[in-house]
Coordinates of N, CA and C in Angstrom, one line a residue:
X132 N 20.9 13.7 2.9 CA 19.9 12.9 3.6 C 19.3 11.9 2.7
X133 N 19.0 10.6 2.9 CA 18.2 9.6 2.1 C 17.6 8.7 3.2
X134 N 16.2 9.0 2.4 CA 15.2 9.0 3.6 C 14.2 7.3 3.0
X135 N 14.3 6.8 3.9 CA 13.5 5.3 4.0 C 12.2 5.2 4.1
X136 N 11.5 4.7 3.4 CA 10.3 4.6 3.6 C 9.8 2.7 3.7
X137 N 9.6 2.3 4.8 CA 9.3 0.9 5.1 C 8.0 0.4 5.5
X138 N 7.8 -0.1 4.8 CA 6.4 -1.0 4.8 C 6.0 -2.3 4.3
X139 N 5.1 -3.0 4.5 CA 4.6 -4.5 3.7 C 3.7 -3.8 2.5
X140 N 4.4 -5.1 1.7 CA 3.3 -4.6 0.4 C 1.9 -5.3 0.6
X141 N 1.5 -4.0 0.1 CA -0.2 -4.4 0.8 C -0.7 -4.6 -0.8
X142 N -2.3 -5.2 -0.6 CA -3.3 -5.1 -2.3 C -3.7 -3.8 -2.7
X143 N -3.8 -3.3 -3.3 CA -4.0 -2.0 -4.0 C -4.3 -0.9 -2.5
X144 N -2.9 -0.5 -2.2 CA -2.7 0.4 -0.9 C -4.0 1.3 -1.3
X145 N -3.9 2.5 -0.1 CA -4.9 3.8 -0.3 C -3.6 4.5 -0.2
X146 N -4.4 5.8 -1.2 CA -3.9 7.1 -1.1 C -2.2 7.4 -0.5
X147 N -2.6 7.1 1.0 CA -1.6 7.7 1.9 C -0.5 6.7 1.7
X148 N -0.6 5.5 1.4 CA 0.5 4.7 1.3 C 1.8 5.6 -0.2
X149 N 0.9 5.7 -1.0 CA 1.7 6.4 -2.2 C 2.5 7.7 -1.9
X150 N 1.5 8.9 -0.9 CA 2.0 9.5 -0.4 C 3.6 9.4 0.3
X151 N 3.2 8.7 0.7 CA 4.6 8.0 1.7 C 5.6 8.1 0.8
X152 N 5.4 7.5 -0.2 CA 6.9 6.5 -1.1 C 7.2 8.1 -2.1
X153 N 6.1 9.0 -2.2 CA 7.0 10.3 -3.3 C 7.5 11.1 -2.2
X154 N 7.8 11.0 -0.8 CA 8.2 12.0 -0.2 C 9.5 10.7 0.2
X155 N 9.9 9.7 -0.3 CA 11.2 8.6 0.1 C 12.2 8.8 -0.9
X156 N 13.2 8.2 -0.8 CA 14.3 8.4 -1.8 C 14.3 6.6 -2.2
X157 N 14.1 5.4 -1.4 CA 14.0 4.3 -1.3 C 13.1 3.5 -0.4
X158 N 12.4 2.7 -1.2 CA 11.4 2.0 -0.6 C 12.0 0.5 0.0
X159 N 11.5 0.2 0.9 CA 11.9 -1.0 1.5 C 10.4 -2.2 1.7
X160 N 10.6 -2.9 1.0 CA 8.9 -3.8 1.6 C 9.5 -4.9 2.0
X161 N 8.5 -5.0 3.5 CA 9.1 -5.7 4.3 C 8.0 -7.2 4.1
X162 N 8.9 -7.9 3.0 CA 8.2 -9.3 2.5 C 8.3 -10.3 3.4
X163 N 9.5 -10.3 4.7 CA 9.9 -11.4 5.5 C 9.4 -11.0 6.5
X164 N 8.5 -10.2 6.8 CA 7.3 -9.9 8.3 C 6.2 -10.9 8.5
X165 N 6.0 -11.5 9.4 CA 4.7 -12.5 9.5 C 3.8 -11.6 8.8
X166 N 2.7 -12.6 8.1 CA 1.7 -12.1 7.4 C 0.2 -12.2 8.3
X167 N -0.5 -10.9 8.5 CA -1.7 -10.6 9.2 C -3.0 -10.9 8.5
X168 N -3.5 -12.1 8.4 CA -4.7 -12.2 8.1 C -5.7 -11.5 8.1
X169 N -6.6 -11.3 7.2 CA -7.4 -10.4 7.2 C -7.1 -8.7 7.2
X170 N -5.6 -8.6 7.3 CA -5.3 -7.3 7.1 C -5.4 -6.5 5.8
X171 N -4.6 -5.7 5.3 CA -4.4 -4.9 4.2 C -3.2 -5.8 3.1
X172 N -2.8 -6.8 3.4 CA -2.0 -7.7 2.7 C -2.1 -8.2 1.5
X173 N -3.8 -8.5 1.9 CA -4.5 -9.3 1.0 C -6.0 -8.9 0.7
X174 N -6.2 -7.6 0.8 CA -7.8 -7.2 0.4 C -7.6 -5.7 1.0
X175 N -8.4 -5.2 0.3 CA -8.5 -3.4 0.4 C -10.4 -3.0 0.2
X176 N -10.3 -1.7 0.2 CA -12.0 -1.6 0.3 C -12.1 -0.6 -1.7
X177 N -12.8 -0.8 -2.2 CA -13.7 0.1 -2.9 C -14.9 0.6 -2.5
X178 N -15.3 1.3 -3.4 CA -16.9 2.1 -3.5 C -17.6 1.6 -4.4
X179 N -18.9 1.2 -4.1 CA -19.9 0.5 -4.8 C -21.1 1.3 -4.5
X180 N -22.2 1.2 -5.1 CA -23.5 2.0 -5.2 C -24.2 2.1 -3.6
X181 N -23.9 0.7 -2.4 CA -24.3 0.6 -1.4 C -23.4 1.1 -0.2
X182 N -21.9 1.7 -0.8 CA -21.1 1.8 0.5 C -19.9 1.1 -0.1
X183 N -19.0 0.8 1.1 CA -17.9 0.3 0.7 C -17.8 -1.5 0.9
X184 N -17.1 -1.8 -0.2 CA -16.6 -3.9 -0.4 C -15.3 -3.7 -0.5
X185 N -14.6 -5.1 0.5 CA -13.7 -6.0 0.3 C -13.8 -6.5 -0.8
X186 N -12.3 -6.0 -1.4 CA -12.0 -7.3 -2.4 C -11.0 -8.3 -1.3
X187 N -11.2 -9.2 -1.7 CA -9.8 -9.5 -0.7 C -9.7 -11.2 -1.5
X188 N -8.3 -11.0 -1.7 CA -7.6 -12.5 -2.1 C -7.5 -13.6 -1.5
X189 N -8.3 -15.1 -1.8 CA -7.9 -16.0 -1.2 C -6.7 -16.3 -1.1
X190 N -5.6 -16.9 0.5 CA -4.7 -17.5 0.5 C -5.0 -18.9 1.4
X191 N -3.9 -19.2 1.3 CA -3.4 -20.7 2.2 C -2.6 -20.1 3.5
X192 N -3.0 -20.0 4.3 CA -1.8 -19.5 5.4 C -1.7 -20.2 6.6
X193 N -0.8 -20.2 7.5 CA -0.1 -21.2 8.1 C 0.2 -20.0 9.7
X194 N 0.6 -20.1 10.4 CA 0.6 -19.6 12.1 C 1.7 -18.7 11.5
X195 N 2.6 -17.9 11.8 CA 3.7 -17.3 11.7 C 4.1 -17.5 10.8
X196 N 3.8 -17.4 9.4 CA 3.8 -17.2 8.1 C 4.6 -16.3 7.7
X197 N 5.3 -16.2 7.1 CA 5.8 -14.9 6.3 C 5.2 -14.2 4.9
X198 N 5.0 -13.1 4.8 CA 4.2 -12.9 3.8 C 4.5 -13.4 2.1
X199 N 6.4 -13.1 2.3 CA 6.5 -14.0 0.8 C 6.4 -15.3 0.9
X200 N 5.8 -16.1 2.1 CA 5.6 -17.5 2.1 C 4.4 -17.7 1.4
X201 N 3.4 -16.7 1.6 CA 1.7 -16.9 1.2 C 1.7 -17.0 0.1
X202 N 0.7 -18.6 -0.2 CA -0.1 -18.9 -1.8 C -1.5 -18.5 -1.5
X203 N -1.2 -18.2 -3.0 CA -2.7 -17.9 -3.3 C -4.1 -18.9 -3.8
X204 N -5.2 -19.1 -3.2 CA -6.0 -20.1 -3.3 C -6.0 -20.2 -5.0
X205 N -5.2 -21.1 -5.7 CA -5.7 -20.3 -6.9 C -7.1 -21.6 -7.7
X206 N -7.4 -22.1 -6.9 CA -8.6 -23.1 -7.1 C -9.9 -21.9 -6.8
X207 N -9.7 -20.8 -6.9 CA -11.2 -19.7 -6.5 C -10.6 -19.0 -8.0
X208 N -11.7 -18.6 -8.3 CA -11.8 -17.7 -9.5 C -11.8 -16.1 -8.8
X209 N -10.9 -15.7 -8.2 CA -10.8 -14.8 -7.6 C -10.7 -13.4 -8.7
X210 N -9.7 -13.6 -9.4 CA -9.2 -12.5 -10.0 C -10.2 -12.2 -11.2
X211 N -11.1 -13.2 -11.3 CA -12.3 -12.9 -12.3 C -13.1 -12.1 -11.8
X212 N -13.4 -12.5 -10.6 CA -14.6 -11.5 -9.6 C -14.2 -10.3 -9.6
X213 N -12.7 -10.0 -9.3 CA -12.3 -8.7 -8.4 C -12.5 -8.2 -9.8
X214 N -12.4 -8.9 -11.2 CA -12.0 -7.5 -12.7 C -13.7 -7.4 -12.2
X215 N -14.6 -8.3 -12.7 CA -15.5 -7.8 -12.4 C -16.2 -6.8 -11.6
X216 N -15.9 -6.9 -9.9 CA -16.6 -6.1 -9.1 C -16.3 -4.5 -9.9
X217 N -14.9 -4.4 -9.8 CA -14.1 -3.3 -10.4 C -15.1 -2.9 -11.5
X218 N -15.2 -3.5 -12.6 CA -15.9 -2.8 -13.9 C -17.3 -2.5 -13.8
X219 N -18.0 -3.3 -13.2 CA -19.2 -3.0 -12.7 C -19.1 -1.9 -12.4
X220 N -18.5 -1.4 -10.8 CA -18.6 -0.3 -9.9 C -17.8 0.8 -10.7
X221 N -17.0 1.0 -11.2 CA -16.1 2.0 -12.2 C -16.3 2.1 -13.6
X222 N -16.4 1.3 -14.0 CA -16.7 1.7 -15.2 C -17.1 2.9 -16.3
X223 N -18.5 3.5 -15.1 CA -18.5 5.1 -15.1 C -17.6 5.7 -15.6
X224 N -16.6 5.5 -14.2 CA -15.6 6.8 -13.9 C -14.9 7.1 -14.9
X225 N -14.3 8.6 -14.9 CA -14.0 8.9 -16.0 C -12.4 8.5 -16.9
X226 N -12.0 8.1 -15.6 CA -11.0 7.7 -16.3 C -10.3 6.0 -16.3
X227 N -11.9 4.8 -15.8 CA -11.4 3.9 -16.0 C -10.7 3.0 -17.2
X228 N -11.3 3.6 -18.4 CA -10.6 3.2 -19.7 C -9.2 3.2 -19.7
X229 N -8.6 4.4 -19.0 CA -7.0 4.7 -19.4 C -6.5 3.7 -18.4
X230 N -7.0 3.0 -17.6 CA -6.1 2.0 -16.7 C -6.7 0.9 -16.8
X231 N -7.9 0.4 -17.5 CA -8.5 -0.8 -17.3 C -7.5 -1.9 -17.9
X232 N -7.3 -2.0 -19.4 CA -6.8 -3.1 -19.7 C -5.4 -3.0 -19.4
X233 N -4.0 -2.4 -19.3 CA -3.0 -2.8 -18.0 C -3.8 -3.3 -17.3
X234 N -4.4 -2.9 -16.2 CA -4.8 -3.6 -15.1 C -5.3 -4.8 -14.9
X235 N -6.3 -5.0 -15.9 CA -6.9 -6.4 -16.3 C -5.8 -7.3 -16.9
X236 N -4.9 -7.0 -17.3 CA -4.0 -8.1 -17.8 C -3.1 -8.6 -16.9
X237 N -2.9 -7.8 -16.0 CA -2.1 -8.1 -14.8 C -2.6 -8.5 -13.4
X238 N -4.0 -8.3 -13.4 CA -4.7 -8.9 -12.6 C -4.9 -10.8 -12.7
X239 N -5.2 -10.7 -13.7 CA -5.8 -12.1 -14.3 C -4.8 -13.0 -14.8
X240 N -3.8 -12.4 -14.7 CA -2.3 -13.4 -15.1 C -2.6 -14.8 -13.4
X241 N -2.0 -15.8 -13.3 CA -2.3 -16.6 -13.1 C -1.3 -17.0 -11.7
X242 N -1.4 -16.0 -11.0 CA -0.6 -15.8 -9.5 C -0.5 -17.0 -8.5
X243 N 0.9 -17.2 -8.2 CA 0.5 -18.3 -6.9 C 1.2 -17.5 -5.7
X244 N 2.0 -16.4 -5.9 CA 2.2 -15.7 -4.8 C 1.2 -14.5 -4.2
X245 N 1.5 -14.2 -3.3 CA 0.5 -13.1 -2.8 C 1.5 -12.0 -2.9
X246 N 2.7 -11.9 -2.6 CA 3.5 -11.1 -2.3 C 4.0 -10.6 -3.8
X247 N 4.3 -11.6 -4.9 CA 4.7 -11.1 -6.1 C 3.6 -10.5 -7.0
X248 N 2.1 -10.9 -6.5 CA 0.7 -10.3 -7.1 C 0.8 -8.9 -6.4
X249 N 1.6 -8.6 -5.2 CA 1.3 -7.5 -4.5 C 2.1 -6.6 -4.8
X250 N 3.7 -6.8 -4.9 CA 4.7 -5.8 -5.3 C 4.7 -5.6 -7.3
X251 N 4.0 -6.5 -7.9 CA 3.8 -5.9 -9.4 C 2.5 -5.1 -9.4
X252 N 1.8 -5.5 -8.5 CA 1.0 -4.0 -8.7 C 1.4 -2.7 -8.1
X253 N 2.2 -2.7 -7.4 CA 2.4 -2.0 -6.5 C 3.3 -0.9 -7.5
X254 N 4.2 -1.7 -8.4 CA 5.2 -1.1 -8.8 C 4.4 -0.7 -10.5
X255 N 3.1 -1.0 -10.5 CA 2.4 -0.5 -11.4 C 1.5 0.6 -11.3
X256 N 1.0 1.2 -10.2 CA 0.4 2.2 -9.8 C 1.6 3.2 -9.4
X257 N 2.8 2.6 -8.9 CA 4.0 3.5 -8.8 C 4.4 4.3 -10.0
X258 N 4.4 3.7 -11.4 CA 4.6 4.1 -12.3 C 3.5 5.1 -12.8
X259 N 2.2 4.8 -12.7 CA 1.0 5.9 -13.5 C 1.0 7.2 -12.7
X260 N 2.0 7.3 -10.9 CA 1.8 8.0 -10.3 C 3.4 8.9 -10.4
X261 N 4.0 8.3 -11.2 CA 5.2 9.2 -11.4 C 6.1 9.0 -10.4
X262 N 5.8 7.9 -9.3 CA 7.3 7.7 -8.4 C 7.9 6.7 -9.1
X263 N 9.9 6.8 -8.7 CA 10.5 6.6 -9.4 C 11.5 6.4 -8.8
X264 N 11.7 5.4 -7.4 CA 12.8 5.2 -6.4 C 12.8 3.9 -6.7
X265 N 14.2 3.3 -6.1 CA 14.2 2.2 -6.1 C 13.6 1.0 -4.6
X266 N 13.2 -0.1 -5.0 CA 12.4 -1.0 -4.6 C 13.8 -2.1 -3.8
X267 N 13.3 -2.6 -2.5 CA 14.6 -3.6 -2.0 C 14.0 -4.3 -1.0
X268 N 13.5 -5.9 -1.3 CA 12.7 -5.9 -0.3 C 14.0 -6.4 1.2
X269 N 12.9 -6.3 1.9 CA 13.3 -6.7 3.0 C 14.5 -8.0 3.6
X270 N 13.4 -9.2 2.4 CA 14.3 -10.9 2.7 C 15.4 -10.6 1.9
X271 N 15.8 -9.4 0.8 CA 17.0 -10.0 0.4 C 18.2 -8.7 1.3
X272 N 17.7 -8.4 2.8 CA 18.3 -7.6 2.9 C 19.9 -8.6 4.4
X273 N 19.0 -9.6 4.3 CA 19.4 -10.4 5.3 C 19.7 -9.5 6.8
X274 N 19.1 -8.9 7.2 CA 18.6 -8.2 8.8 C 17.6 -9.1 9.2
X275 N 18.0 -8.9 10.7 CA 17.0 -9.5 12.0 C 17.0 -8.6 13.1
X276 N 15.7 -8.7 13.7 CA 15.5 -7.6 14.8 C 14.3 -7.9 14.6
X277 N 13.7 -6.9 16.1 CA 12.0 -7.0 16.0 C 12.0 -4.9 16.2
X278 N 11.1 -5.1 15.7 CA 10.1 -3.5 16.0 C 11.1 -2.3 15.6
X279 N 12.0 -1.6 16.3 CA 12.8 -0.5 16.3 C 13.7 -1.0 15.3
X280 N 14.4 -2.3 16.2 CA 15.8 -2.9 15.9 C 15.9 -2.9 14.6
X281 N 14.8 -4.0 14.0 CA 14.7 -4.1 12.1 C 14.6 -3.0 11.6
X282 N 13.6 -1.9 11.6 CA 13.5 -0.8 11.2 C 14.9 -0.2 10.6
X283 N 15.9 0.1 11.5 CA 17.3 0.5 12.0 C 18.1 0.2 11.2
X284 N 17.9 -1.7 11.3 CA 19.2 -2.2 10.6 C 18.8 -2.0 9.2
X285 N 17.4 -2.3 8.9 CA 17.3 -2.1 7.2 C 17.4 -0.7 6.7
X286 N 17.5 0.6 7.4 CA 17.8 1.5 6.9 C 19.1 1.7 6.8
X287 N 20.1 1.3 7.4 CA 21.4 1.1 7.5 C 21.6 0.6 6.1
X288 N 21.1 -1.1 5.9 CA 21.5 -1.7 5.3 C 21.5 -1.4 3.7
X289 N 20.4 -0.3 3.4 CA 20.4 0.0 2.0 C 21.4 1.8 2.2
X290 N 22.1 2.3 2.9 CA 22.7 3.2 3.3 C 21.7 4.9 3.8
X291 N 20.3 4.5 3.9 CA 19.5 5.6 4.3 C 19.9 6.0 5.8
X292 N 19.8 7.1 5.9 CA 19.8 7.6 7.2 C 18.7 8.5 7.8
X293 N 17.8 8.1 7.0 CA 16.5 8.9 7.9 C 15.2 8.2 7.4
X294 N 14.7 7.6 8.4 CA 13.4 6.7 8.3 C 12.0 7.6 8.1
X295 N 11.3 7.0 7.4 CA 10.3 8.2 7.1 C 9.1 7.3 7.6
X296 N 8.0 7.7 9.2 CA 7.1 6.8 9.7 C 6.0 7.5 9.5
X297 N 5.0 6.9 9.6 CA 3.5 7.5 9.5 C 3.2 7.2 11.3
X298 N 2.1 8.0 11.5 CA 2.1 8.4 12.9 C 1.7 6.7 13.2
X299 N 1.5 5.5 13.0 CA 1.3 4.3 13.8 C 2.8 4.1 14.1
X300 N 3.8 4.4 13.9 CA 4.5 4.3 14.5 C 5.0 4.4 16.1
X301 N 4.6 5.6 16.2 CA 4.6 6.1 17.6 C 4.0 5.0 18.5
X302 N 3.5 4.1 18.1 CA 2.7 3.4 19.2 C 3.8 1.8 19.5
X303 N 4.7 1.8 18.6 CA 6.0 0.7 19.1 C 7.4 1.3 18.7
X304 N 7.6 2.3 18.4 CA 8.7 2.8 18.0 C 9.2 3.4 18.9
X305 N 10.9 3.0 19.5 CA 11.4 3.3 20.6 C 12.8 4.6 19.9
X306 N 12.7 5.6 20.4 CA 13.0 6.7 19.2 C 14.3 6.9 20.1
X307 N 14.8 6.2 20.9 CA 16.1 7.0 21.5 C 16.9 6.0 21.0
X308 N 16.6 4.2 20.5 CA 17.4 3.7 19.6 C 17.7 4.1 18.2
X309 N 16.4 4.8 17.8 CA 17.1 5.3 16.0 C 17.8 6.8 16.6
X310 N 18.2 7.1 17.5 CA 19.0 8.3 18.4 C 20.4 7.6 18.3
X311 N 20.5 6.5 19.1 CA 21.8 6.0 19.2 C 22.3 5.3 18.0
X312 N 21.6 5.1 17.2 CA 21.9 4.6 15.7 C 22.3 5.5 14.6
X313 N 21.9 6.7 15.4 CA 22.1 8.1 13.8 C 21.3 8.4 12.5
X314 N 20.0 7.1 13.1 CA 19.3 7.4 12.4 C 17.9 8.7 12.4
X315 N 17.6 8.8 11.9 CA 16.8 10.2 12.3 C 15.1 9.8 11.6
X316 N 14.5 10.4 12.4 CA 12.7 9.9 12.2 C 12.1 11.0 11.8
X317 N 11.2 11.2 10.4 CA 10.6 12.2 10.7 C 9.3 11.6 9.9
X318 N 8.1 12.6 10.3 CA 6.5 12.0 10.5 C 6.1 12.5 9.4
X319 N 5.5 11.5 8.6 CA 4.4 11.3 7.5 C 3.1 12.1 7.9
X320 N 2.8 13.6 7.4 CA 1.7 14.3 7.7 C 0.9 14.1 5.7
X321 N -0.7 13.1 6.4 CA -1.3 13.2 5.7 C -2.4 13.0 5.9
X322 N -3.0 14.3 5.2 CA -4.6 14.6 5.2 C -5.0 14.4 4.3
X323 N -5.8 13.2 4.2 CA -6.9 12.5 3.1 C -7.7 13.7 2.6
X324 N -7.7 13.5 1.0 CA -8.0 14.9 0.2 C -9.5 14.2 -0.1
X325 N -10.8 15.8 -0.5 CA -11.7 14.8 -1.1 C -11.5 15.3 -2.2
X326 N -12.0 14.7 -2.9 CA -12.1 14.7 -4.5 C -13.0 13.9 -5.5
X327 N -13.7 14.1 -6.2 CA -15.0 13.6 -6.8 C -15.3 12.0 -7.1
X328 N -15.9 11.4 -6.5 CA -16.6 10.4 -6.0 C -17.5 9.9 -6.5
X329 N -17.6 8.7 -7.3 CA -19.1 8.1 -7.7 C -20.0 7.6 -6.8
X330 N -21.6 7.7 -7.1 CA -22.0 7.3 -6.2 C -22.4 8.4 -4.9
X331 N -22.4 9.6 -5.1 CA -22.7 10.5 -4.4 C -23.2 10.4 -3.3
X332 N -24.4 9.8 -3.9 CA -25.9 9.7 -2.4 C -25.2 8.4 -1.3
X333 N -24.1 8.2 -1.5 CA -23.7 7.4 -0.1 C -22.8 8.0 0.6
X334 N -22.3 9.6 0.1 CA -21.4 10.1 0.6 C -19.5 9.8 0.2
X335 N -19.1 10.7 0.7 CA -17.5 10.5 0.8 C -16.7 9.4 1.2
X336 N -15.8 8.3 1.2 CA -15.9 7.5 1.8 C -14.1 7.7 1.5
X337 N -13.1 7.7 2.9 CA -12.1 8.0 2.6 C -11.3 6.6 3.0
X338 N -9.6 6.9 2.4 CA -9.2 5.6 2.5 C -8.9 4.2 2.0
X339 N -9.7 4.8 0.8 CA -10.5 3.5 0.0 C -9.4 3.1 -0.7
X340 N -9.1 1.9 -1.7 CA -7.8 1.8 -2.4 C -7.7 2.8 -3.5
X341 N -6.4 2.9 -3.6 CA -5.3 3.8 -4.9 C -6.5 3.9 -6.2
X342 N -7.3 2.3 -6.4 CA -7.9 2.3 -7.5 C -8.9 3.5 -7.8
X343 N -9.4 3.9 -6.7 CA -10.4 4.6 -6.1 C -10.2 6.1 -7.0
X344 N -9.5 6.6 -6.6 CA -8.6 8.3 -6.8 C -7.8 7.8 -8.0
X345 N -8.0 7.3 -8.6 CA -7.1 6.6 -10.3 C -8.4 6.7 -10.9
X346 N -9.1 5.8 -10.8 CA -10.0 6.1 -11.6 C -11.3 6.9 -11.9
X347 N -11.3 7.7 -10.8 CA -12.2 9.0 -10.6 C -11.2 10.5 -11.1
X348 N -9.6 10.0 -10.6 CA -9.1 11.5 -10.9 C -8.2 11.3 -11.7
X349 N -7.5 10.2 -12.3 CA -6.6 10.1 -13.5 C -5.2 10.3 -13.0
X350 N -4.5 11.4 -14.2 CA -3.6 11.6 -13.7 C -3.3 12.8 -12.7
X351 N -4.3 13.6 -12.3 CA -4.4 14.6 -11.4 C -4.3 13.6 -10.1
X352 N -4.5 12.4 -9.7 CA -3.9 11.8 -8.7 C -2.8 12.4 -8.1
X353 N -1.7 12.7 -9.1 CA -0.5 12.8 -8.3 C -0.3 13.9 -7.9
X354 N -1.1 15.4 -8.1 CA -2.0 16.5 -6.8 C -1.6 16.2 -5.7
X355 N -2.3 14.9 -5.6 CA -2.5 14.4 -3.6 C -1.2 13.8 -3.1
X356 N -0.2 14.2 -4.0 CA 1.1 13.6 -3.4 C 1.6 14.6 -2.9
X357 N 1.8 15.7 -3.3 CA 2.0 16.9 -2.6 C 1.6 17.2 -1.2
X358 N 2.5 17.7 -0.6 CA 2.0 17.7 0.7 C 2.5 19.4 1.3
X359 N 2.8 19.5 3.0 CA 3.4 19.9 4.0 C 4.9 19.1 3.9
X360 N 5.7 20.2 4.4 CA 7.3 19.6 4.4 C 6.9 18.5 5.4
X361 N 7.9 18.1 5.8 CA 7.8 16.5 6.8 C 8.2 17.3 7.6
X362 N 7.9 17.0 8.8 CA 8.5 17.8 10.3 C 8.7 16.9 11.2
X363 N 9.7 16.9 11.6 CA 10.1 15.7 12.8 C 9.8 15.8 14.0
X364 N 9.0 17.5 14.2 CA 8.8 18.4 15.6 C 7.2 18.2 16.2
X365 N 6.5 17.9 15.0 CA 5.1 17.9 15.2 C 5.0 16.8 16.2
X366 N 4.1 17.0 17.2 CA 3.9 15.4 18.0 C 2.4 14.8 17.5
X367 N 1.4 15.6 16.8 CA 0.4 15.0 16.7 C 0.0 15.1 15.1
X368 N 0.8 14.3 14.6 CA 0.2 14.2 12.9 C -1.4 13.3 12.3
X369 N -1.4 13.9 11.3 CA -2.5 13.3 10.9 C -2.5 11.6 10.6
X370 N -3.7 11.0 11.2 CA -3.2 9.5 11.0 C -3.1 9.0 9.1
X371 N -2.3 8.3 9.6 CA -2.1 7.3 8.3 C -1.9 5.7 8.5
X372 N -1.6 5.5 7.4 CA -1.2 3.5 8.2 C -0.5 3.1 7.0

């Protein structure tokens, strides 16, 4: 069995996105999907003394954009702010030292893609988290389809035969075509762990980006990758996105 895990590369995912990719054999990011403004594409939340902030990246975007089409505003001092916000609010924690400067050096390199700022981080938090599958985006997979159909053909097309979905699936995923395809679906069960949090007196705040559980829990991060087997049977898993 080699099990797919497909998604857009988002800015510093949460938790559950990482989950996803250590229970895959191959990742698929789907760079040639219209890009969602204001989504998880381009900004994610942290924890600050008041609650939770958007970081979120200026781009240039256009009606039906594709995500590896998006530039980055790079006339905004953006990636100054975000090292900032970041060192301000973490700093504390106890383990922002061991990731600050990687991170700071690759933040503030001088990006005009959104999508190549998003899969080198991506594939940098992959590494401190010990996954170790291979990466294939989408546009060089040359498939077309919408919803089920793409899904399908890009697990085909890297030779996987079992797609691995987080429960938003269910809400456009038509399961009697990955039936007639041989491809096989089974559900991403993940329950957001807590684990020690700066900033106490505002409470728990779950969801927050990768950065969040890196630099409060180090390398015990990869703890929360562990899960429940995947079960294809369950009909009501825990949400993820």
């Amino acid at each position: 069995m080699t099990i797919a895990a497909v998604h857009q590369p988002q800015y510093f995912p949460y938790l559950g996105f990482f989950h996803k990719l250590a229970r895959a054999d191959i990742f698929i990011a789907m760079d040639s999907v219209e890009f969602l403004r204001r989504g998880l594409q381009h900004r994610n939340k942290i924890k600050t003394r008041t609650g939770e902030q958007w970081l979120t990246v200026p781009v240039f975007h256009q009606e039906k954009q594709h995500i590896l089409q998006v530039q980055i505003d790079r006339e905004l001092p953006w990636a100054r702010k975000h090292w900032g916000t970041l060192k301000t609010n973490y700093q504390p924690a106890p383990y922002f030292d061991l990731y600050a400067s990687e991170l700071q050096q690759i933040l503030c390199q001088d990006w005009s893609s959104l999508c190549e700022l998003n899969m080198t981080l991506l594939q940098w938090v992959m590494q401190k988290l010990d996954i170790h599958i291979p990466i294939v985006r989408l546009s060089e997979l040359k498939v077309e389809g919408h919803k089920s159909e793409l899904l399908i053909y890009a697990c085909q097309a890297v030779g996987a035969d079992t797609y691995l979905s987080g429960s938003g699936g269910r809400r456009y995923m038509d399961l009697s075509l990955f039936e007639a395809a041989g491809v096989k679906v089974l559900w991403q069960e993940f329950a957001h762990p807590l684990y020690p949090q700066l900033f106490p007196q505002v409470g728990f705040i779950s969801q927050l980006s990768i950065l969040d559980v890196l630099f409060c829990c180090g390398p015990d991060t990869c703890k929360f990758l562990d899960a429940e087997p995947l079960n294809p049977q369950r009909l009501e898993p825990v949400c993820c996105y």
